[in-house]
Tab-separated table of C-alpha atoms in Angstrom:
chain	number	residue	atom	x	y	z
A	3	MET	CA	-23.889	23.005	-7.221
A	4	MET	CA	-26.783	23.450	-10.309
A	5	THR	CA	-30.575	22.145	-9.077
A	6	SER	CA	-32.553	20.860	-11.308
A	7	VAL	CA	-35.985	22.513	-12.057
A	8	SER	CA	-38.292	22.119	-13.939
A	9	MET	CA	-41.794	24.849	-14.713
A	10	THR	CA	-44.820	25.115	-16.670
A	11	VAL	CA	-43.904	28.059	-19.068
A	12	ASN	CA	-46.913	30.180	-20.898
A	13	GLY	CA	-48.493	26.689	-20.836
A	14	LYS	CA	-45.448	24.757	-21.992
A	15	GLU	CA	-43.191	22.554	-19.873
A	16	ARG	CA	-39.514	23.892	-19.371
A	17	ARG	CA	-36.680	21.944	-17.574
A	18	ALA	CA	-33.217	23.442	-16.477
A	19	ASP	CA	-30.722	23.211	-14.220
A	20	VAL	CA	-29.883	26.265	-13.024
A	21	GLU	CA	-27.346	26.802	-9.847
A	22	GLY	CA	-28.535	27.529	-7.087
A	23	ARG	CA	-28.192	31.366	-7.229
A	24	THR	CA	-30.061	31.903	-10.638
A	25	LEU	CA	-33.087	34.690	-10.306
A	26	LEU	CA	-36.234	33.316	-12.449
A	27	VAL	CA	-35.986	36.174	-14.485
A	28	THR	CA	-32.950	35.369	-15.574
A	29	LEU	CA	-33.846	32.109	-15.335
A	30	LEU	CA	-36.625	33.483	-18.199
A	31	ARG	CA	-34.598	36.008	-20.267
A	32	GLU	CA	-30.942	34.048	-20.768
A	33	THR	CA	-32.525	30.491	-20.990
A	34	PHE	CA	-35.993	30.289	-22.195
A	35	GLY	CA	-35.469	33.231	-24.423
A	36	LEU	CA	-37.862	35.530	-23.456
A	37	THR	CA	-36.697	38.732	-23.616
A	38	GLY	CA	-40.240	40.619	-23.019
A	39	THR	CA	-39.520	40.623	-18.966
A	40	HIS	CA	-37.247	43.527	-18.541
A	41	VAL	CA	-34.907	43.688	-15.230
A	42	GLY	CA	-34.955	47.986	-14.828
A	43	CYS	CA	-33.398	48.180	-11.207
A	44	ASP	CA	-30.949	46.751	-8.788
A	45	THR	CA	-32.917	46.937	-5.796
A	46	SER	CA	-36.627	45.108	-6.845
A	47	GLN	CA	-38.344	48.498	-7.005
A	48	CYS	CA	-39.100	48.984	-10.204
A	49	GLY	CA	-41.698	46.865	-11.579
A	50	ALA	CA	-40.384	46.016	-14.873
A	51	CYS	CA	-39.886	42.409	-14.212
A	52	VAL	CA	-43.167	41.091	-13.483
A	53	VAL	CA	-44.171	38.269	-13.844
A	54	HIS	CA	-47.096	35.812	-13.166
A	55	VAL	CA	-46.148	32.110	-10.990
A	56	ASP	CA	-49.134	30.391	-10.143
A	57	GLY	CA	-51.610	33.081	-10.851
A	58	LYS	CA	-49.726	36.082	-8.805
A	59	ALA	CA	-47.901	39.028	-10.337
A	60	VAL	CA	-44.438	38.927	-8.385
A	61	LYS	CA	-41.222	40.885	-8.961
A	62	SER	CA	-38.896	37.444	-11.220
A	63	CYS	CA	-35.465	40.146	-10.245
A	64	THR	CA	-36.503	39.125	-6.789
A	65	MET	CA	-37.010	35.437	-6.893
A	66	LEU	CA	-34.920	32.443	-7.180
A	67	ALA	CA	-35.110	30.779	-10.606
A	68	ALA	CA	-35.522	27.364	-7.840
A	69	GLN	CA	-38.247	28.949	-5.623
A	70	ALA	CA	-40.444	28.830	-8.781
A	71	ASP	CA	-39.796	24.826	-9.543
A	72	GLY	CA	-43.300	23.395	-10.241
A	73	SER	CA	-45.069	26.350	-10.375
A	74	ALA	CA	-47.191	27.641	-13.600
A	75	VAL	CA	-45.223	30.722	-14.596
A	76	LEU	CA	-46.780	33.885	-17.091
A	77	THR	CA	-44.936	36.176	-18.886
A	78	ILE	CA	-45.693	38.705	-21.420
A	79	GLU	CA	-44.727	36.631	-24.210
A	80	GLY	CA	-47.792	34.305	-22.801
A	81	LEU	CA	-50.641	36.853	-22.830
A	82	ALA	CA	-51.998	36.775	-25.921
A	83	HIS	CA	-54.094	34.283	-27.754
A	84	GLY	CA	-52.051	34.041	-31.304
A	85	SER	CA	-52.538	37.474	-33.062
A	86	GLU	CA	-55.037	38.797	-30.996
A	87	LEU	CA	-53.705	40.805	-27.965
A	88	HIS	CA	-55.534	40.332	-25.041
A	89	PRO	CA	-56.933	42.778	-23.529
A	90	VAL	CA	-55.167	44.762	-21.159
A	91	GLN	CA	-52.234	45.033	-24.129
A	92	ALA	CA	-54.904	46.160	-26.991
A	93	ALA	CA	-55.772	49.461	-24.356
A	94	PHE	CA	-51.691	50.020	-23.862
A	95	HIS	CA	-52.036	49.699	-27.262
A	96	GLU	CA	-55.691	52.439	-27.730
A	97	HIS	CA	-55.353	55.105	-25.537
A	98	HIS	CA	-50.576	54.862	-25.556
A	99	GLY	CA	-50.279	53.739	-21.999
A	100	LEU	CA	-46.627	53.915	-22.939
A	101	GLN	CA	-43.645	55.908	-24.072
A	102	CYS	CA	-40.214	54.023	-24.481
A	103	GLY	CA	-41.122	50.615	-23.515
A	104	PHE	CA	-39.301	49.976	-21.000
A	105	CYS	CA	-41.995	49.443	-17.972
A	106	THR	CA	-44.406	48.490	-20.271
A	107	PRO	CA	-44.428	44.306	-19.219
A	108	GLY	CA	-43.578	44.470	-16.194
A	109	MET	CA	-47.473	46.963	-15.667
A	110	ILE	CA	-49.171	45.092	-18.067
A	111	MET	CA	-48.572	41.844	-16.104
A	112	ALA	CA	-49.454	43.763	-12.916
A	113	ALA	CA	-51.733	45.645	-14.358
A	114	VAL	CA	-53.721	41.633	-15.454
A	115	ASP	CA	-53.539	40.724	-12.354
A	116	MET	CA	-54.730	44.629	-10.615
A	117	ILE	CA	-57.525	43.307	-12.986
A	118	GLU	CA	-57.930	40.033	-11.707
A	119	ARG	CA	-57.742	40.545	-8.070
A	120	HIS	CA	-60.955	43.642	-8.203
A	121	ASP	CA	-63.025	41.768	-9.954
A	122	ALA	CA	-62.852	43.822	-12.924
A	123	ARG	CA	-63.499	47.153	-10.638
A	124	LEU	CA	-60.783	49.263	-11.001
A	125	ASP	CA	-60.936	53.514	-10.243
A	126	GLU	CA	-58.813	56.088	-10.969
A	127	ALA	CA	-57.485	56.102	-7.459
A	128	THR	CA	-57.425	52.640	-7.221
A	129	ILE	CA	-55.237	51.536	-9.965
A	130	ARG	CA	-52.440	54.642	-9.081
A	131	HIS	CA	-52.343	53.144	-5.542
A	132	GLU	CA	-52.260	49.709	-7.172
A	133	LEU	CA	-48.852	50.645	-9.358
A	134	GLU	CA	-47.057	51.397	-6.651
A	135	GLY	CA	-44.895	48.483	-7.490
A	136	ASN	CA	-44.348	49.329	-11.105
A	137	ILE	CA	-41.759	52.916	-12.200
A	138	CYS	CA	-42.149	54.588	-15.395
A	139	ARG	CA	-39.506	57.584	-15.705
A	140	CYS	CA	-41.656	58.614	-19.451
A	141	THR	CA	-45.135	58.692	-19.095
A	142	GLY	CA	-45.478	60.593	-15.791
A	143	TYR	CA	-48.216	57.672	-15.183
A	144	HIS	CA	-51.764	58.647	-16.771
A	145	ASN	CA	-52.075	57.365	-20.151
A	146	ILE	CA	-51.351	54.200	-18.633
A	147	VAL	CA	-54.043	55.020	-16.021
A	148	LYS	CA	-56.106	55.800	-18.482
A	149	SER	CA	-55.257	52.360	-20.555
A	150	ILE	CA	-55.621	49.878	-17.500
A	151	GLN	CA	-59.568	51.507	-16.711
A	152	ALA	CA	-60.233	50.958	-19.955
A	153	ALA	CA	-58.811	47.624	-20.238
A	154	ALA	CA	-60.837	46.890	-16.646
A	155	ASP	CA	-63.793	48.291	-17.973
A	156	HIS	CA	-63.712	46.258	-21.108
A	157	MET	CA	-63.811	43.396	-18.881
A	158	ALA	CA	-66.018	44.478	-16.474
A	159	GLY	CA	-68.285	44.669	-19.335
A	160	GLN	CA	-67.674	41.263	-20.317
A	161	ARG	CA	-68.088	38.972	-16.608
A	162	HIS	CA	-71.127	41.288	-15.529
A	163	PRO	CA	-73.291	42.110	-17.810
A	164	GLY	CA	-75.099	44.572	-16.351
A	165	LEU	CA	-72.982	46.842	-15.498
A	166	VAL	CA	-73.088	50.613	-16.269
A	167	GLN	CA	-69.594	50.614	-17.668
A	168	ALA	CA	-67.843	54.413	-16.160
A	169	ALA	CA	-65.488	55.178	-19.435
A	170	GLU	CA	-68.331	54.571	-22.220
B	2	MET	CA	-25.541	37.697	-5.920
B	3	TYR	CA	-21.772	35.372	-4.764
B	4	GLU	CA	-22.790	31.364	-5.189
B	5	THR	CA	-25.164	29.710	-3.167
B	6	ASN	CA	-26.988	26.062	-1.997
B	7	TYR	CA	-30.884	26.214	-2.518
B	8	HIS	CA	-32.344	23.215	-0.297
B	9	ARG	CA	-36.379	22.861	-0.233
B	10	PRO	CA	-36.409	20.459	2.485
B	11	ARG	CA	-40.011	18.441	2.957
B	12	ASP	CA	-40.506	19.402	6.256
B	13	LEU	CA	-38.986	21.953	9.818
B	14	ASP	CA	-37.188	18.284	10.470
B	15	GLU	CA	-35.398	18.161	8.017
B	16	ALA	CA	-34.866	21.687	7.373
B	17	LYS	CA	-33.252	21.850	10.907
B	18	SER	CA	-30.946	19.557	9.569
B	19	LEU	CA	-30.121	20.761	6.926
B	20	PHE	CA	-29.285	24.126	8.889
B	21	ALA	CA	-27.152	22.811	10.841
B	22	ALA	CA	-24.810	21.222	8.504
B	23	ALA	CA	-24.456	24.064	6.021
B	24	ALA	CA	-21.184	26.579	6.602
B	25	GLU	CA	-22.985	29.214	6.980
B	26	GLY	CA	-26.834	28.716	6.331
B	27	ARG	CA	-29.437	31.376	5.797
B	28	TYR	CA	-33.436	30.610	6.205
B	29	LEU	CA	-35.161	31.655	2.787
B	30	SER	CA	-38.999	32.245	3.779
B	31	GLY	CA	-40.476	34.932	0.925
B	32	GLY	CA	-37.342	36.587	0.138
B	33	MET	CA	-38.063	39.698	-0.170
B	34	THR	CA	-35.586	41.031	2.440
B	35	LEU	CA	-32.907	38.708	2.232
B	36	LEU	CA	-32.581	38.726	-2.096
B	37	PRO	CA	-32.299	41.896	-2.426
B	38	THR	CA	-29.392	41.933	0.164
B	39	MET	CA	-27.624	39.364	-1.800
B	40	LYS	CA	-27.858	40.835	-4.552
B	41	GLN	CA	-26.167	43.383	-3.279
B	42	ARG	CA	-23.507	40.856	-2.080
B	43	LEU	CA	-23.943	42.538	1.824
B	44	ALA	CA	-24.779	38.733	2.649
B	45	ALA	CA	-23.565	35.521	0.926
B	46	PRO	CA	-25.048	32.363	2.503
B	47	SER	CA	-23.123	29.308	2.017
B	48	ASP	CA	-26.562	27.350	2.147
B	49	LEU	CA	-30.257	28.672	1.623
B	50	VAL	CA	-32.928	26.654	3.437
B	51	ASP	CA	-36.578	27.974	1.812
B	52	LEU	CA	-39.106	27.236	4.324
B	53	ALA	CA	-42.038	29.325	2.203
B	54	ARG	CA	-43.577	26.154	0.820
B	55	LEU	CA	-43.558	24.191	4.371
B	56	VAL	CA	-47.682	23.271	5.058
B	57	GLU	CA	-46.129	23.409	8.643
B	58	LEU	CA	-45.621	27.184	8.601
B	59	LYS	CA	-49.340	27.730	6.165
B	60	GLY	CA	-52.875	28.625	7.948
B	61	ILE	CA	-54.872	31.073	9.696
B	62	VAL	CA	-56.535	29.816	12.758
B	63	VAL	CA	-59.415	32.193	14.312
B	64	THR	CA	-61.032	31.520	17.676
B	65	ALA	CA	-63.030	33.691	19.783
B	66	ASP	CA	-60.400	35.708	21.335
B	67	THR	CA	-57.521	34.568	19.376
B	68	VAL	CA	-56.250	34.786	15.369
B	69	THR	CA	-52.632	32.666	15.164
B	70	ILE	CA	-50.680	33.098	11.546
B	71	GLY	CA	-48.682	30.632	10.360
B	72	ALA	CA	-44.968	32.133	9.365
B	73	ALA	CA	-44.637	31.422	5.748
B	74	VAL	CA	-48.405	32.883	5.242
B	75	THR	CA	-47.948	36.058	3.068
B	76	HIS	CA	-48.807	39.764	3.362
B	77	ALA	CA	-51.438	39.612	0.247
B	78	GLU	CA	-53.100	36.644	2.263
B	79	VAL	CA	-53.317	38.445	5.966
B	80	ALA	CA	-54.853	41.318	3.985
B	81	THR	CA	-57.829	38.997	1.939
B	82	SER	CA	-58.576	37.142	4.410
B	83	ALA	CA	-61.977	37.483	5.291
B	84	GLU	CA	-61.617	35.799	8.633
B	85	ILE	CA	-58.845	37.924	10.324
B	86	ARG	CA	-61.244	41.077	8.414
B	87	ALA	CA	-64.208	40.292	10.330
B	88	VAL	CA	-62.249	39.938	13.701
B	89	PHE	CA	-59.865	41.897	12.864
B	90	PRO	CA	-59.488	44.413	10.340
B	91	ALA	CA	-56.451	46.381	10.966
B	92	LEU	CA	-54.128	43.769	10.769
B	93	ALA	CA	-55.259	42.691	7.166
B	94	ALA	CA	-55.220	46.474	6.971
B	95	LEU	CA	-51.452	46.929	7.549
B	96	ALA	CA	-50.985	43.558	6.402
B	97	GLY	CA	-52.179	45.391	3.443
B	98	GLN	CA	-49.785	48.593	3.384
B	99	ILE	CA	-45.977	46.484	3.233
B	100	GLY	CA	-44.506	47.089	0.291
B	101	ASP	CA	-46.291	46.480	-3.242
B	102	PRO	CA	-48.593	44.195	-4.156
B	103	HIS	CA	-45.822	42.088	-6.110
B	104	VAL	CA	-44.194	42.186	-2.789
B	105	ARG	CA	-47.365	41.364	-0.606
B	106	HIS	CA	-48.007	37.877	-2.962
B	107	ARG	CA	-44.504	36.811	-1.742
B	108	GLY	CA	-43.620	38.369	1.560
B	109	THR	CA	-44.172	36.166	4.784
B	110	ILE	CA	-45.215	37.372	7.974
B	111	GLY	CA	-42.666	35.236	9.638
B	112	GLY	CA	-39.563	36.282	7.387
B	113	SER	CA	-40.468	39.964	8.361
B	114	LEU	CA	-40.494	39.525	12.155
B	115	ALA	CA	-37.501	37.112	11.840
B	116	ASN	CA	-35.384	39.668	9.904
B	117	ASP	CA	-36.825	42.338	12.439
B	118	ASP	CA	-36.049	45.612	9.878
B	119	PRO	CA	-37.438	48.965	12.265
B	120	ALA	CA	-38.910	50.299	9.163
B	121	ALA	CA	-41.305	46.853	9.298
B	122	ASP	CA	-44.574	47.145	9.179
B	123	TYR	CA	-45.693	44.198	11.402
B	124	PRO	CA	-43.875	44.268	15.021
B	125	ALA	CA	-45.749	47.454	15.554
B	126	ALA	CA	-48.678	45.378	15.917
B	127	VAL	CA	-47.189	42.283	17.206
B	128	LEU	CA	-45.525	44.150	19.996
B	129	ALA	CA	-48.687	46.387	20.398
B	130	LEU	CA	-50.787	43.657	21.436
B	131	ASP	CA	-47.808	41.552	22.518
B	132	ALA	CA	-48.710	38.811	20.629
B	133	THR	CA	-46.650	34.648	20.793
B	134	ILE	CA	-44.607	33.489	18.965
B	135	VAL	CA	-44.131	29.883	18.469
B	136	THR	CA	-41.035	28.705	17.278
B	137	THR	CA	-39.654	24.880	16.831
B	138	GLN	CA	-38.543	25.379	20.023
B	139	ARG	CA	-40.153	27.048	22.249
B	140	THR	CA	-42.693	29.974	22.748
B	141	LEU	CA	-42.248	33.636	22.972
B	142	GLU	CA	-43.786	36.494	23.684
B	143	ALA	CA	-43.000	40.240	21.407
B	144	ALA	CA	-41.137	42.120	24.494
B	145	ASP	CA	-38.880	39.251	24.834
B	146	PHE	CA	-38.797	38.762	21.204
B	147	PHE	CA	-37.157	42.441	19.724
B	148	GLN	CA	-34.021	42.885	20.903
B	149	GLY	CA	-32.987	45.926	18.496
B	150	LEU	CA	-32.016	46.201	14.713
B	151	PHE	CA	-32.469	43.656	13.142
B	152	THR	CA	-31.854	41.169	15.754
B	153	THR	CA	-33.957	38.876	17.677
B	154	ALA	CA	-34.344	35.956	20.148
B	155	LEU	CA	-33.663	33.175	17.834
B	156	GLU	CA	-30.680	31.346	18.152
B	157	ASP	CA	-29.219	30.066	14.942
B	158	GLY	CA	-31.196	27.467	13.788
B	159	GLU	CA	-34.287	28.528	15.408
B	160	ILE	CA	-37.169	28.670	13.366
B	161	LEU	CA	-40.212	31.085	13.914
B	162	VAL	CA	-43.323	29.158	13.324
B	163	SER	CA	-46.453	30.976	13.985
B	164	VAL	CA	-47.870	33.955	15.967
B	165	ALA	CA	-50.823	34.805	17.972
B	166	PHE	CA	-52.530	37.839	17.953
B	167	PRO	CA	-54.911	38.016	20.970
B	168	ILE	CA	-57.957	40.316	18.869
B	169	PRO	CA	-58.602	44.054	20.071
B	170	ALA	CA	-62.140	45.618	20.344
B	171	LYS	CA	-60.767	48.114	18.322
B	172	ALA	CA	-57.060	49.211	16.727
B	173	ALA	CA	-55.774	50.628	13.859
B	174	TYR	CA	-52.579	51.595	12.017
B	175	ALA	CA	-51.292	54.340	10.961
B	176	LYS	CA	-48.407	54.786	8.290
B	177	PHE	CA	-46.657	57.649	6.846
B	178	PRO	CA	-44.544	55.244	4.029
B	179	ASN	CA	-40.943	55.999	2.734
B	180	PRO	CA	-42.572	57.305	-0.573
B	181	ALA	CA	-39.574	55.295	-2.605
B	182	SER	CA	-39.236	52.175	-0.290
B	183	ARG	CA	-42.968	51.727	0.890
B	184	TYR	CA	-40.934	51.220	4.142
B	185	ALA	CA	-42.478	53.208	7.496
B	186	MET	CA	-40.704	56.342	7.736
B	187	ALA	CA	-43.210	56.020	11.206
B	188	GLY	CA	-45.805	53.709	11.792
B	189	VAL	CA	-47.879	53.270	14.514
B	190	PHE	CA	-50.296	50.453	15.883
B	191	VAL	CA	-53.063	51.562	18.446
B	192	ALA	CA	-55.563	49.212	20.804
B	193	ILE	CA	-57.865	49.066	23.258
B	194	LEU	CA	-57.757	45.871	24.646
B	195	GLU	CA	-60.493	43.753	25.828
B	196	ASP	CA	-60.105	44.898	29.504
B	197	GLY	CA	-59.739	48.714	27.942
B	198	SER	CA	-56.215	49.072	28.278
B	199	VAL	CA	-54.870	50.836	25.422
B	200	ARG	CA	-51.457	49.857	23.943
B	201	VAL	CA	-49.236	51.712	21.191
B	202	GLY	CA	-46.969	50.514	19.237
B	203	VAL	CA	-43.936	52.081	17.003
B	204	THR	CA	-42.270	51.408	13.685
B	205	GLY	CA	-39.947	53.081	11.592
B	206	ALA	CA	-38.815	55.830	13.559
B	207	GLY	CA	-36.386	54.457	17.189
B	208	GLN	CA	-33.453	53.841	16.439
B	209	ASP	CA	-33.496	50.618	18.297
B	210	GLY	CA	-36.108	49.025	16.205
B	211	VAL	CA	-40.124	49.017	16.886
B	212	TYR	CA	-41.170	50.300	20.866
B	213	ARG	CA	-44.191	51.094	23.126
B	214	ASP	CA	-44.826	54.572	23.494
B	215	ALA	CA	-45.993	53.889	27.036
B	216	THR	CA	-46.638	58.023	27.681
B	217	PHE	CA	-49.111	57.742	25.064
B	218	GLU	CA	-50.224	54.575	26.395
B	219	VAL	CA	-50.405	56.313	29.447
B	220	ALA	CA	-52.967	59.785	27.859
B	221	LEU	CA	-55.008	57.268	25.360
B	222	THR	CA	-56.015	55.092	28.379
B	223	ALA	CA	-57.363	58.431	29.997
B	224	ASP	CA	-58.920	59.545	27.634
B	225	PHE	CA	-58.845	57.808	23.828
B	226	GLN	CA	-59.491	60.610	21.352
B	227	PRO	CA	-56.635	62.098	19.040
B	228	SER	CA	-56.587	65.580	21.722
B	229	ALA	CA	-55.317	63.758	24.354
B	230	LEU	CA	-52.414	63.386	22.808
B	231	ASP	CA	-51.770	67.328	22.030
B	232	ALA	CA	-49.683	68.092	24.736
B	233	ILE	CA	-47.088	65.710	24.187
B	234	VAL	CA	-43.256	66.330	23.072
B	235	VAL	CA	-42.325	63.317	21.388
B	236	ASP	CA	-38.416	63.624	22.479
B	237	PRO	CA	-36.085	63.360	18.923
B	238	ALA	CA	-33.162	62.033	21.588
B	239	ASN	CA	-34.694	58.240	20.254
B	240	MET	CA	-35.181	58.587	16.651
B	241	LEU	CA	-33.718	57.586	13.755
B	242	ALA	CA	-31.754	60.283	11.245
B	243	ASP	CA	-31.117	59.514	7.842
B	244	LEU	CA	-31.591	61.250	4.550
B	245	HIS	CA	-35.388	60.675	4.595
B	246	GLY	CA	-35.606	62.790	7.478
B	247	SER	CA	-34.539	64.065	10.728
B	248	ALA	CA	-34.807	62.736	14.370
B	249	GLU	CA	-37.321	65.751	14.876
B	250	TYR	CA	-38.791	65.473	12.114
B	251	ARG	CA	-39.394	61.457	12.562
B	252	ALA	CA	-40.157	62.939	16.307
B	253	ASN	CA	-42.979	65.190	14.779
B	254	LEU	CA	-44.062	62.052	12.471
B	255	VAL	CA	-44.645	60.243	15.451
B	256	LYS	CA	-46.944	61.560	16.668
B	257	VAL	CA	-49.052	62.716	13.998
B	258	MET	CA	-49.126	59.412	12.489
B	259	ALA	CA	-50.198	58.383	16.718
B	260	LYS	CA	-53.482	60.978	16.425
B	261	ARG	CA	-53.955	59.373	12.978
B	262	ALA	CA	-54.449	55.589	13.947
B	263	VAL	CA	-56.635	57.342	17.605
B	264	ALA	CA	-58.036	58.209	15.131
B	265	ALA	CA	-58.958	55.860	12.782
B	266	ALA	CA	-59.677	53.139	16.149
B	267	GLY	CA	-61.815	55.471	17.451
B	268	SER	CA	-64.302	55.328	13.842
B	269	SER	CA	-63.484	51.677	13.426
């Protein structure tokens, strides 16, 4: 049985006919061609597939496409404004928060969600704890944590002008 | 994943009739267990009836002595609810330890309880407080609801609607998570009720699923201190054993987590 779904993906209205079993990540990658979202495991543990659905970070490999019907989906491709990187993307670039890059889309989407939920006020222990749903097999997380801290401090500086920034 | 038919009902009545009409239906809530199980082809329901957006299953209601949570309320919503944090912070803290942030955005309390994973977190609090579980058909006490590993009193087609917790005077949950899955290797929920009695719910460790530890409860009712548990030896005979930890290891871990929960509740 095919189901017709429509959703906003990175600000654009999209619709598709999907099987009941089609995963959101499959719809994004194979139907919409948005291959920035990765599939790194088959057990819902690695977080490479994290996207935002209605403003919340979710594992798109553990959600049916039909469950996202009517929702607003944000993927890594929708984060930058034109050629201007999102502050979290810029921080991963600046602080070399990756090696092979496979986990990076999920890491960045998780980091954006993390920073939003904490209103950009993050310390190292919180960042490390909050990353428990995202696995990186290269970096040992050190530069990922540094990147997220730098992005959070940058965004906090924009939101809370009086705040003393930890990283500067 | 095998083929399945996805349905999104408008209300509970439609959900029940869709389920009844299905060859082998399953209710879908957050899907944090069911979808991975289907991906592994360990479950192959002919039809999925999605309950996650039903308004009848949403909402958190706090009264003077009770916190009532709709079945489709997510772990993240419980963890961040200002109302729950004000009157029952131990429950919000428990919800904030389930899985990881992304799982907490999807997973629901009703899904967790209906699944009754022996290493899930909520059952420890639900059983310890003998919370009231409301379904589409009846009202159940927690002691009657949990019936062993992945087994509850829910009948075919019955839907868990809400769970009502009596607000304890003090409570805390201490969990030792499996570092890969974040499920409890042992999780202990300790509460002092308004009448002064002490309740202890243990998850992750017992081979028959969540249980109350009467020996701990007697010792802690007499003296609510971590040291009150020093002389108690937890019997490994009833403990789960797997590649993550032996029965002896879990027996010791239950006591350690119980003492941590008592310490945390005492200072709350």
